[in-house]
Amino acid sequence: MPQTLRIDLDRSSPVPLYHQVATAIDAAIEDGRMQPGEFLENEVALAARLGISRPTARQALQDLVERGRLVRQRGVGTHVAPARVRRPVELTSLHDDLSKTGRKPSTEVLERRAVPASAEVAEALEVPEGSEVVMIRRLRMADGEPLAVLTNYLPPDIAPSAEDLASNGLYDLLRARGAKPKVARQRIGARSATAAEARVLEEKPRAALLTMERTAYDDNGHGIEFGQHIYRASRYMFDTMLFAS
Amino acid sequence: MPQTLRIDLDRSSPVPLYHQVATAIDAAIEDGRMQPGEFLENEVALAARLGISRPTARQALQDLVERGRLVRQRGVGTHVAPARVRRPVELTSLHDDLSKTGRKPSTEVLERRAVPASAEVAEALEVPEGSEVVMIRRLRMADGEPLAVLTNYLPPDIAPSAEDLASNGLYDLLRARGAKPKVARQRIGARSATAAEARVLEEKPRAALLTMERTAYDDNGHGIEFGQHIYRASRYMFDTMLFAS
DNA sequence: GTCAATCCTTTGTCCTGACATTTGAACATC
DNA sequence: GATGTTCAAATGTCAGGACAAAGGATTGAC
């Protein structure tokens, strides 16, 4: 009892056909029209019904498999993956994260100024040590409660203004400036809060904090952002999905 | 000045051609025969030279792009990705992690017994609440120093013995029993150590600890392992790569 | 009834061929 | 010399076909 999904294709659109198909199926999974475990038509039938070639249909399905939405088994068919394995690892900023989970993010820019690059910053951003970079320190709040202190270092030519940062996520602003983060290396650790940190975050002195250090790169591998952040462990966890190779 | 790589193909092998090609190129990148930024031949030439079709060559290159080894640009060509964006996110156990970075892992099994499943464990492993599961608690050490206390819950039929656990990684043992972890959801947080935890880990009381909670699934989405772990923040960090969608 | 062999369905791999789109450089023009 | 145009090179998209391999169900033999 395979589900035949209605999919409208626009052959004059610049969006590739396989992507239109993938998006349509993904949407059906997302809004519940297709349930976990439910089988799709086989790919030959799908291609015939939509008037596309089998490779095109395959490419659409393959994309969804790689994103963890579908599971395929040779000789069996293609079915929707269980809901709990569907969430992807993604490179997002905390601002986007909070919006998606329904909490109201707000930001207070504590500091924004030019500083000489430390060795660590210089290496991440590929600039000479001691050259000028912009340091931004923000207090991130969720529903009015302090959540994290975010410290970012950026090359001067793409660093957003303090005003922009008050209402927009950093990554959105970077993208608007043409710097598109594609990959990031992230290191998560923990330590006790200093007195000053505890005060800003409204925690007790020496409370456990989560620390995160991240370098973001564009797709040519050039560093575009380096950040050292601290989070209130009592209010925040990092939630990721891992895949076996 | 594109690099022409010598690649031997075995058409009688059960290993797909595109995979043979991808593996060969990957090996060349890994051992330095191809340097970051260096261009490959264009895909048409590559296909012709190897005597394979262009789609097959493309599939090999596409695989490497998805793994972050290569970067492609339409109208330009295909080149090797910068070294620092190459490391993948992978689902590994701490045992494998330590071996790879050259530290000597050792394990002490503190406890191994059957316990009734708590609500949390029951949900992760898809068993009735209160049914019997095996709880394993291990002290993980690196170079003789305590590093983490790992607490795992497993279905009784795949739970390894205490003896096996003393010298092997948990994931290796699970794989040998036919339970292949494919995806895992992982939550990383922090908190202060209790007195007992501090004692075991040789930390000061109330020292900051990293906590990690992980549920691993096979490719049908069935839970095969649930773990709650604590790490010495002074000796360990989680290091991951993230990719933008 | 049990077990093995066979067949069908479905995805996996591989081929050939064609046109579209993007990029960068060479070229011509003003 | 600056600027716009054209062109070649490279990857992206799409079509249609063929055979292989795996899994499940059916069938047959004992």
Coordinates of C-alpha atoms (C1' of nucleotides) in Angstrom, one line a residue:
Chain A
M1 CA 0.0 0.0 0.0
P2 CA 2.4 2.6 -1.2
Q3 CA 1.4 6.2 -0.8
T4 CA 1.1 8.1 -4.0
L5 CA 1.8 11.7 -3.3
R6 CA 0.6 14.5 -5.4
I7 CA 3.5 16.5 -6.7
D8 CA 3.3 19.5 -9.0
L9 CA 6.3 20.2 -11.1
D10 CA 7.2 23.4 -12.9
R11 CA 9.6 22.6 -15.7
S12 CA 10.1 26.3 -16.5
S13 CA 11.4 27.0 -13.0
P14 CA 15.1 27.5 -12.5
V15 CA 14.8 25.1 -9.5
P16 CA 16.0 21.7 -10.6
L17 CA 13.4 19.0 -11.0
Y18 CA 15.0 16.7 -8.5
H19 CA 15.0 19.4 -5.9
Q20 CA 11.3 20.2 -6.5
V21 CA 10.5 16.5 -6.0
A22 CA 12.7 16.3 -2.8
T23 CA 11.1 19.4 -1.4
A24 CA 7.6 18.2 -2.0
I25 CA 8.2 14.8 -0.4
D26 CA 10.1 16.4 2.5
A27 CA 7.1 18.8 3.1
A28 CA 4.7 15.8 3.1
I29 CA 6.9 14.1 5.8
E30 CA 7.1 17.3 7.8
D31 CA 3.4 18.0 7.9
G32 CA 2.4 14.4 8.6
R33 CA 0.8 13.5 5.2
M34 CA 3.4 10.7 5.2
Q35 CA 3.9 8.8 8.4
P36 CA 7.1 7.2 9.7
G37 CA 7.5 3.7 8.3
E38 CA 5.1 4.3 5.4
F39 CA 6.3 3.2 2.0
L40 CA 6.6 5.4 -1.0
E41 CA 5.9 4.1 -4.5
N42 CA 9.0 2.4 -6.1
E43 CA 11.2 4.8 -7.9
V44 CA 10.3 3.5 -11.4
A45 CA 6.6 4.1 -10.8
L46 CA 7.4 7.5 -9.2
A47 CA 9.4 8.6 -12.2
A48 CA 6.8 7.4 -14.7
R49 CA 4.0 9.1 -12.8
L50 CA 5.7 12.5 -12.6
G51 CA 7.0 12.3 -16.2
I52 CA 10.6 12.4 -15.2
S53 CA 13.5 10.0 -15.7
R54 CA 14.5 7.5 -13.2
P55 CA 17.9 9.1 -12.4
T56 CA 16.1 12.3 -11.6
A57 CA 13.7 10.6 -9.3
R58 CA 16.6 8.7 -7.7
Q59 CA 18.5 11.9 -7.1
A60 CA 15.6 13.3 -5.2
L61 CA 15.2 10.2 -3.1
Q62 CA 18.9 10.0 -2.5
D63 CA 19.0 13.6 -1.2
L64 CA 16.3 12.7 1.3
V65 CA 18.2 9.6 2.4
E66 CA 21.3 11.6 3.0
R67 CA 19.3 14.1 5.1
G68 CA 17.9 11.1 7.1
R69 CA 14.3 11.6 6.0
L70 CA 14.0 8.3 4.1
V71 CA 15.4 4.8 4.4
R72 CA 15.9 2.6 1.4
Q73 CA 16.4 -1.1 1.2
R74 CA 17.2 -2.9 -2.0
G75 CA 14.6 -5.4 -2.9
V76 CA 12.2 -3.9 -0.4
G77 CA 11.5 -0.3 -1.1
T78 CA 11.7 3.2 0.3
H79 CA 10.0 4.3 3.5
V80 CA 9.9 7.3 5.7
A81 CA 12.5 7.3 8.5
P82 CA 11.4 7.2 12.1
A83 CA 10.7 10.6 13.5
R84 CA 13.4 10.5 16.1
V85 CA 16.3 10.0 13.7
R86 CA 15.2 12.8 11.4
R87 CA 16.8 15.8 13.0
P88 CA 19.9 17.0 11.2
V89 CA 23.1 18.5 12.5
E90 CA 23.1 22.0 11.2
L91 CA 25.3 25.0 11.5
T92 CA 23.0 27.5 13.1
S93 CA 23.5 30.4 15.4
L94 CA 21.9 30.5 18.8
H95 CA 19.5 33.2 17.7
D96 CA 18.0 30.9 15.0
D97 CA 17.9 28.0 17.5
L98 CA 15.9 29.8 20.0
S99 CA 13.4 31.2 17.5
K100 CA 12.8 27.7 16.2
T101 CA 12.0 26.3 19.6
G102 CA 9.6 29.0 20.3
R103 CA 11.6 31.0 22.8
K104 CA 11.9 34.7 22.4
P105 CA 15.5 35.6 21.8
S106 CA 16.8 39.1 22.6
T107 CA 20.3 40.5 22.6
E108 CA 22.2 43.2 24.4
V109 CA 25.4 44.3 22.8
L110 CA 27.8 44.7 25.7
E111 CA 30.8 45.7 23.7
R112 CA 32.0 46.3 20.1
R113 CA 35.4 47.5 19.4
A114 CA 38.6 46.9 17.4
V115 CA 41.3 44.9 19.1
P116 CA 44.6 43.5 18.0
A117 CA 44.3 39.8 17.0
S118 CA 45.6 37.3 19.6
A119 CA 47.6 34.3 18.3
E120 CA 44.5 32.2 18.5
V121 CA 42.3 34.6 16.7
A122 CA 44.9 35.3 14.1
E123 CA 45.3 31.7 13.2
A124 CA 41.5 31.1 12.9
L125 CA 40.9 34.2 10.7
E126 CA 44.1 33.9 8.8
V127 CA 45.3 37.4 9.5
P128 CA 48.6 38.5 10.9
E129 CA 49.0 38.4 14.7
G130 CA 48.3 41.8 16.2
S131 CA 46.4 43.1 13.2
E132 CA 43.1 44.8 13.8
V133 CA 40.0 42.7 14.2
V134 CA 36.5 43.5 15.6
M135 CA 35.5 42.0 18.9
I136 CA 31.9 41.8 19.7
R137 CA 30.5 40.8 23.0
R138 CA 26.8 40.1 23.4
L139 CA 24.5 39.0 26.2
R140 CA 22.0 36.6 24.8
M141 CA 18.7 36.3 26.6
A142 CA 15.7 34.0 26.2
D143 CA 12.3 35.1 27.4
G144 CA 14.1 37.9 29.3
E145 CA 16.5 35.6 31.2
P146 CA 20.2 35.7 30.6
L147 CA 21.4 32.7 28.8
A148 CA 24.9 33.2 27.4
V149 CA 27.7 35.6 26.8
L150 CA 28.9 35.4 23.2
T151 CA 32.3 36.8 22.2
N152 CA 33.1 36.9 18.5
Y153 CA 36.1 38.0 16.5
L154 CA 35.6 39.1 12.9
P155 CA 37.6 40.6 10.1
P156 CA 36.8 44.4 10.0
D157 CA 35.3 44.4 6.5
I158 CA 32.4 42.1 7.3
A159 CA 31.8 43.0 11.0
P160 CA 28.2 44.2 11.5
S161 CA 27.4 47.4 13.4
A162 CA 26.2 47.3 17.0
E163 CA 22.7 48.5 15.9
D164 CA 22.3 45.7 13.5
L165 CA 23.3 43.1 16.1
A166 CA 20.7 44.2 18.5
S167 CA 17.9 42.8 16.4
N168 CA 19.5 40.3 14.1
G169 CA 21.4 37.1 14.4
L170 CA 25.1 37.3 13.5
Y171 CA 25.0 34.6 10.9
D172 CA 22.1 36.3 9.1
L173 CA 24.1 39.6 9.0
L174 CA 27.2 37.8 7.7
R175 CA 25.2 36.1 5.0
A176 CA 23.8 39.5 4.0
R177 CA 27.3 40.7 3.6
G178 CA 28.2 37.9 1.3
A179 CA 30.1 35.8 3.9
K180 CA 28.5 32.5 3.8
P181 CA 29.4 30.1 6.7
K182 CA 29.5 26.6 5.3
V183 CA 31.5 24.6 7.8
A184 CA 32.5 25.2 11.4
R185 CA 34.7 23.5 13.9
Q186 CA 33.3 23.5 17.4
R187 CA 34.8 22.6 20.7
I188 CA 32.5 22.2 23.7
G189 CA 33.9 22.1 27.2
A190 CA 33.0 23.3 30.7
R191 CA 34.5 25.2 33.6
S192 CA 33.4 27.2 36.7
A193 CA 32.2 30.7 36.4
T194 CA 34.4 33.6 37.5
A195 CA 32.8 36.1 39.8
A196 CA 32.2 38.6 36.9
E197 CA 30.7 36.0 34.7
A198 CA 28.4 34.8 37.4
R199 CA 27.2 38.3 38.0
V200 CA 26.3 38.9 34.3
L201 CA 24.6 35.6 33.9
E202 CA 22.8 35.8 37.3
E203 CA 24.3 32.6 38.4
K204 CA 26.0 31.7 41.7
P205 CA 29.8 32.2 41.8
R206 CA 31.7 29.1 40.6
A207 CA 28.6 27.7 39.0
A208 CA 29.2 25.2 36.1
L209 CA 29.3 26.9 32.7
L210 CA 29.3 25.4 29.3
T211 CA 32.0 26.8 27.0
M212 CA 32.0 26.7 23.2
E213 CA 34.7 27.7 20.9
R214 CA 33.8 27.9 17.2
T215 CA 35.6 28.8 14.0
A216 CA 33.3 29.2 11.0
Y217 CA 34.6 28.9 7.4
D218 CA 33.2 29.7 4.0
D219 CA 33.4 27.0 1.4
N220 CA 36.8 28.0 0.3
G221 CA 38.0 27.2 3.8
H222 CA 38.7 30.8 4.8
G223 CA 37.9 31.6 8.4
I224 CA 35.2 34.2 8.7
E225 CA 34.3 34.1 12.4
F226 CA 35.9 33.0 15.6
G227 CA 33.9 32.9 18.8
Q228 CA 34.4 32.0 22.4
H229 CA 31.1 31.6 24.2
I230 CA 29.9 30.7 27.7
Y231 CA 26.4 29.4 28.4
R232 CA 24.5 28.8 31.6
A233 CA 24.6 25.1 32.1
S234 CA 21.4 25.3 34.1
R235 CA 19.5 26.7 31.1
Y236 CA 21.1 25.3 28.0
M237 CA 22.4 22.1 26.4
F238 CA 23.9 21.4 23.0
D239 CA 21.7 19.0 21.1
T240 CA 23.3 17.3 18.0
M241 CA 22.8 14.3 15.8
L242 CA 25.8 12.1 14.8
F243 CA 26.0 9.7 11.9
A244 CA 28.2 6.7 11.6
S245 CA 30.5 6.8 8.6
Chain B
M1 CA 48.1 22.3 -14.0
P2 CA 45.6 19.7 -12.9
Q3 CA 47.0 16.7 -11.2
T4 CA 46.5 13.4 -13.0
L5 CA 46.3 10.7 -10.4
R6 CA 47.1 7.1 -11.1
I7 CA 44.1 5.0 -10.2
D8 CA 43.8 1.3 -10.8
L9 CA 40.3 -0.1 -11.2
D10 CA 39.2 -3.6 -10.8
R11 CA 36.0 -4.2 -12.8
S12 CA 35.6 -7.7 -11.5
S13 CA 35.5 -6.5 -7.9
P14 CA 32.2 -6.4 -6.1
V15 CA 33.2 -2.9 -4.9
P16 CA 31.4 -0.4 -7.1
L17 CA 33.6 1.5 -9.5
Y18 CA 32.7 4.9 -8.2
H19 CA 33.7 3.8 -4.7
Q20 CA 37.0 2.6 -5.9
V21 CA 37.6 5.9 -7.5
A22 CA 36.5 7.9 -4.5
T23 CA 38.7 5.8 -2.2
A24 CA 41.7 6.2 -4.4
I25 CA 41.4 10.0 -4.5
D26 CA 40.7 10.2 -0.8
A27 CA 43.8 8.2 -0.1
A28 CA 45.8 10.6 -2.3
I29 CA 44.5 13.5 -0.3
E30 CA 45.1 11.8 3.0
D31 CA 48.7 10.9 2.3
G32 CA 49.6 14.3 0.8
R33 CA 50.0 13.3 -2.8
M34 CA 47.3 15.8 -3.5
Q35 CA 47.6 19.1 -1.7
P36 CA 44.8 21.5 -0.4
G37 CA 43.8 23.8 -3.2
E38 CA 45.2 21.7 -5.9
F39 CA 42.9 21.1 -8.9
L40 CA 41.9 17.7 -10.2
E41 CA 41.4 17.0 -13.9
N42 CA 37.9 18.0 -15.1
E43 CA 35.4 15.2 -14.7
V44 CA 35.1 14.5 -18.4
A45 CA 38.9 14.0 -18.7
L46 CA 38.9 11.9 -15.6
A47 CA 36.2 9.6 -16.9
A48 CA 37.8 9.2 -20.3
R49 CA 41.2 8.5 -18.7
L50 CA 39.9 5.8 -16.4
G51 CA 37.6 4.3 -19.0
I52 CA 34.4 5.0 -17.0
S53 CA 31.4 7.0 -17.8
R54 CA 31.0 10.6 -16.7
P55 CA 28.1 9.8 -14.3
T56 CA 30.3 7.3 -12.5
A57 CA 33.1 9.7 -12.2
R58 CA 30.7 12.4 -11.0
Q59 CA 29.3 10.0 -8.3
A60 CA 32.8 9.5 -7.0
L61 CA 33.6 13.2 -6.9
Q62 CA 30.2 14.0 -5.4
D63 CA 30.8 11.5 -2.6
L64 CA 34.0 13.3 -1.7
V65 CA 32.4 16.7 -1.8
E66 CA 29.8 15.5 0.6
R67 CA 32.5 14.2 2.9
G68 CA 34.1 17.6 2.7
R69 CA 37.2 16.4 0.9
L70 CA 36.7 18.3 -2.3
V71 CA 35.2 21.6 -3.3
R72 CA 33.6 22.0 -6.8
Q73 CA 32.7 25.2 -8.6
R74 CA 30.8 25.3 -11.8
G75 CA 32.8 26.8 -14.6
V76 CA 36.0 26.5 -12.6
G77 CA 36.8 23.0 -11.6
T78 CA 37.3 20.6 -8.7
H79 CA 40.0 21.2 -6.1
V80 CA 41.0 19.6 -2.8
A81 CA 39.4 21.2 0.3
P82 CA 41.6 23.0 2.8
A83 CA 42.9 20.6 5.5
R84 CA 41.1 22.3 8.3
V85 CA 37.6 21.8 7.0
R86 CA 38.1 18.2 6.3
R87 CA 37.5 16.5 9.5
P88 CA 34.0 14.8 9.6
V89 CA 31.5 14.4 12.3
E90 CA 31.4 10.8 13.2
L91 CA 29.6 8.5 15.5
T92 CA 32.4 7.0 17.5
S93 CA 32.9 5.9 21.1
L94 CA 35.4 7.5 23.4
H95 CA 37.6 4.4 23.2
D96 CA 38.1 4.9 19.5
D97 CA 38.6 8.6 19.9
L98 CA 41.4 8.2 22.3
S99 CA 43.2 5.5 20.3
K100 CA 43.1 7.8 17.3
T101 CA 44.7 10.7 19.1
G102 CA 47.5 8.5 20.4
R103 CA 46.4 8.4 24.0
K104 CA 46.3 5.0 25.7
P105 CA 42.7 4.2 26.8
S106 CA 42.0 1.8 29.6
T107 CA 38.8 0.9 31.3
E108 CA 37.7 -0.3 34.7
V109 CA 34.2 -1.8 34.8
L110 CA 32.7 -0.4 38.0
E111 CA 29.4 -2.1 37.8
R112 CA 27.3 -4.4 35.5
R113 CA 23.9 -5.5 36.6
A114 CA 20.3 -5.8 35.5
V115 CA 18.1 -3.0 36.6
P116 CA 14.4 -2.0 35.9
A117 CA 14.2 0.5 33.1
S118 CA 13.4 4.1 34.2
A119 CA 10.9 6.1 32.2
E120 CA 13.8 7.8 30.4
V121 CA 15.6 4.6 29.6
A122 CA 12.4 2.8 28.6
E123 CA 11.6 5.5 26.1
A124 CA 15.0 5.5 24.5
L125 CA 15.2 1.7 24.1
E126 CA 11.6 1.2 23.3
V127 CA 10.9 -1.3 26.1
P128 CA 8.2 -1.2 28.8
E129 CA 8.9 0.9 31.8
G130 CA 10.2 -1.3 34.6
S131 CA 11.3 -4.1 32.4
E132 CA 14.8 -5.5 32.8
V133 CA 17.8 -3.7 31.1
V134 CA 21.5 -4.0 31.7
M135 CA 23.3 -1.1 33.3
I136 CA 27.0 -0.8 32.8
R137 CA 29.1 1.7 34.6
R138 CA 32.7 2.1 33.6
L139 CA 35.6 4.4 34.5
R140 CA 37.5 5.5 31.5
M141 CA 41.1 6.4 31.8
A142 CA 43.6 7.9 29.4
D143 CA 47.3 7.3 30.1
G144 CA 46.3 6.1 33.6
E145 CA 44.4 9.2 34.5
P146 CA 40.7 9.1 35.2
L147 CA 38.8 10.9 32.4
A148 CA 35.1 10.0 32.6
V149 CA 32.5 7.8 34.1
L150 CA 30.3 6.2 31.5
T151 CA 26.9 4.8 32.4
N152 CA 25.1 2.8 29.7
Y153 CA 21.8 1.1 29.5
L154 CA 21.3 -1.7 27.0
P155 CA 18.7 -4.4 26.1
P156 CA 19.8 -7.6 27.8
D157 CA 20.1 -9.6 24.6
I158 CA 23.0 -7.5 23.2
A159 CA 24.7 -6.4 26.5
P160 CA 28.4 -7.5 26.5
S161 CA 30.0 -9.2 29.5
A162 CA 32.1 -7.3 32.0
E163 CA 35.2 -9.2 30.8
D164 CA 34.7 -8.1 27.2
L165 CA 34.2 -4.5 28.2
A166 CA 37.5 -4.4 30.1
S167 CA 39.5 -4.5 26.8
N168 CA 37.1 -3.5 24.0
G169 CA 35.1 -0.4 23.1
L170 CA 31.4 -0.7 23.6
Y171 CA 30.5 0.1 20.0
D172 CA 32.9 -2.5 18.7
L173 CA 31.2 -5.1 20.9
L174 CA 27.8 -4.1 19.8
R175 CA 28.8 -4.3 16.1
A176 CA 30.1 -7.8 16.7
R177 CA 26.7 -8.7 18.1
G178 CA 25.0 -7.4 15.0
A179 CA 23.7 -4.2 16.5
K180 CA 25.0 -1.5 14.2
P181 CA 24.7 2.0 15.5
K182 CA 24.0 4.3 12.6
V183 CA 22.6 7.5 14.2
A184 CA 22.8 9.0 17.6
R185 CA 21.2 11.9 19.3
Q186 CA 23.5 13.5 21.8
R187 CA 23.0 16.2 24.4
I188 CA 25.9 17.9 25.9
G189 CA 25.6 19.9 29.1
A190 CA 27.5 20.8 32.3
R191 CA 27.0 20.7 36.0
S192 CA 29.0 20.6 39.2
A193 CA 30.4 17.4 40.5
T194 CA 28.9 15.7 43.5
A195 CA 31.3 14.6 46.3
A196 CA 31.2 11.0 45.1
E197 CA 31.8 11.9 41.5
A198 CA 34.7 14.2 42.4
R199 CA 36.3 11.4 44.4
V200 CA 36.1 8.9 41.5
L201 CA 37.4 11.3 39.0
E202 CA 40.1 12.8 41.3
E203 CA 38.7 16.3 41.0
K204 CA 37.9 18.8 43.6
P205 CA 34.3 18.8 45.0
R206 CA 31.9 21.0 42.9
A207 CA 34.4 21.0 40.0
A208 CA 32.7 21.6 36.6
L209 CA 31.9 18.5 34.8
L210 CA 30.8 17.9 31.2
T211 CA 27.7 15.7 30.9
M212 CA 26.7 13.9 27.8
E213 CA 23.5 11.9 27.2
R214 CA 23.4 9.8 24.1
T215 CA 20.8 7.5 22.5
A216 CA 22.1 5.4 19.6
Y217 CA 19.9 3.9 16.9
D218 CA 20.3 1.3 14.2
D219 CA 19.2 2.2 10.7
N220 CA 15.6 1.2 11.4
G221 CA 15.4 3.7 14.1
H222 CA 15.4 1.2 17.0
G223 CA 17.2 2.4 20.1
I224 CA 20.1 0.1 20.9
E225 CA 21.9 2.1 23.6
F226 CA 21.3 4.9 26.0
G227 CA 24.0 6.5 28.0
Q228 CA 24.5 9.2 30.6
H229 CA 28.2 10.1 30.9
I230 CA 30.2 12.6 32.9
Y231 CA 33.6 13.9 31.8
R232 CA 36.3 15.8 33.6
A233 CA 36.1 19.3 32.0
S234 CA 39.7 19.9 32.8
R235 CA 40.8 17.0 30.6
Y236 CA 38.2 16.7 27.9
M237 CA 36.4 18.6 25.2
F238 CA 33.9 17.6 22.5
D239 CA 35.3 18.4 19.1
T240 CA 32.8 18.4 16.2
M241 CA 32.3 19.8 12.8
L242 CA 29.1 21.3 11.7
F243 CA 27.8 21.9 8.1
A244 CA 25.4 24.4 6.9
S245 CA 22.4 22.9 5.2
Chain C
dG1 C1' 4.9 -29.8 7.8
dT2 C1' 9.7 -28.3 6.9
dC3 C1' 13.1 -26.8 4.1
dA4 C1' 15.2 -25.5 -0.1
dA5 C1' 15.0 -23.7 -4.7
dT6 C1' 12.9 -20.4 -7.8
dC7 C1' 10.7 -16.1 -9.2
dC8 C1' 9.4 -11.4 -8.8
dT9 C1' 10.0 -6.9 -7.1
dT10 C1' 12.9 -3.2 -5.9
dT11 C1' 17.0 -0.7 -5.5
dG12 C1' 22.1 -0.4 -7.0
dT13 C1' 25.4 0.3 -10.6
dC14 C1' 26.8 1.7 -15.0
dC15 C1' 26.4 3.3 -19.8
dT16 C1' 25.7 6.9 -23.7
dG17 C1' 24.1 11.2 -25.0
dA18 C1' 22.4 16.0 -24.8
dC19 C1' 21.7 20.7 -23.4
dA20 C1' 22.0 24.5 -19.6
dT21 C1' 24.4 27.5 -16.6
dT22 C1' 28.3 29.6 -14.5
dT23 C1' 32.9 31.4 -14.5
dG24 C1' 36.9 33.6 -16.2
dA25 C1' 39.7 35.2 -19.7
dA26 C1' 40.5 37.0 -24.2
dC27 C1' 38.9 40.3 -27.3
dA28 C1' 37.0 44.3 -29.3
dT29 C1' 35.1 48.8 -28.7
dC30 C1' 34.9 53.4 -27.1
Chain D
dG1 C1' 42.9 52.7 -20.3
dA2 C1' 38.3 51.3 -18.9
dT3 C1' 34.3 48.8 -20.2
dG4 C1' 31.4 45.7 -22.3
dT5 C1' 31.1 41.3 -25.4
dT6 C1' 32.1 36.9 -26.8
dC7 C1' 33.9 32.5 -26.2
dA8 C1' 35.8 28.4 -24.2
dA9 C1' 35.9 25.4 -20.2
dA10 C1' 33.9 23.3 -16.5
dT11 C1' 30.2 21.6 -13.7
dG12 C1' 25.0 21.0 -13.3
dT13 C1' 20.8 18.9 -15.0
dC14 C1' 18.1 15.6 -17.4
dA15 C1' 16.8 11.6 -20.5
dG16 C1' 16.5 6.7 -21.5
dG17 C1' 18.3 2.2 -21.2
dA18 C1' 20.5 -2.2 -19.5
dC19 C1' 22.0 -5.5 -16.2
dA20 C1' 23.2 -6.9 -11.3
dA21 C1' 22.2 -7.9 -6.6
dA22 C1' 19.3 -8.3 -2.6
dG23 C1' 15.1 -9.4 -0.2
dG24 C1' 10.7 -11.5 0.2
dA25 C1' 7.2 -14.5 -1.2
dT26 C1' 5.8 -18.4 -3.6
dT27 C1' 6.4 -22.9 -5.0
dG28 C1' 8.1 -27.5 -5.0
dA29 C1' 10.2 -31.6 -3.1
dC30 C1' 10.7 -34.6 0.6

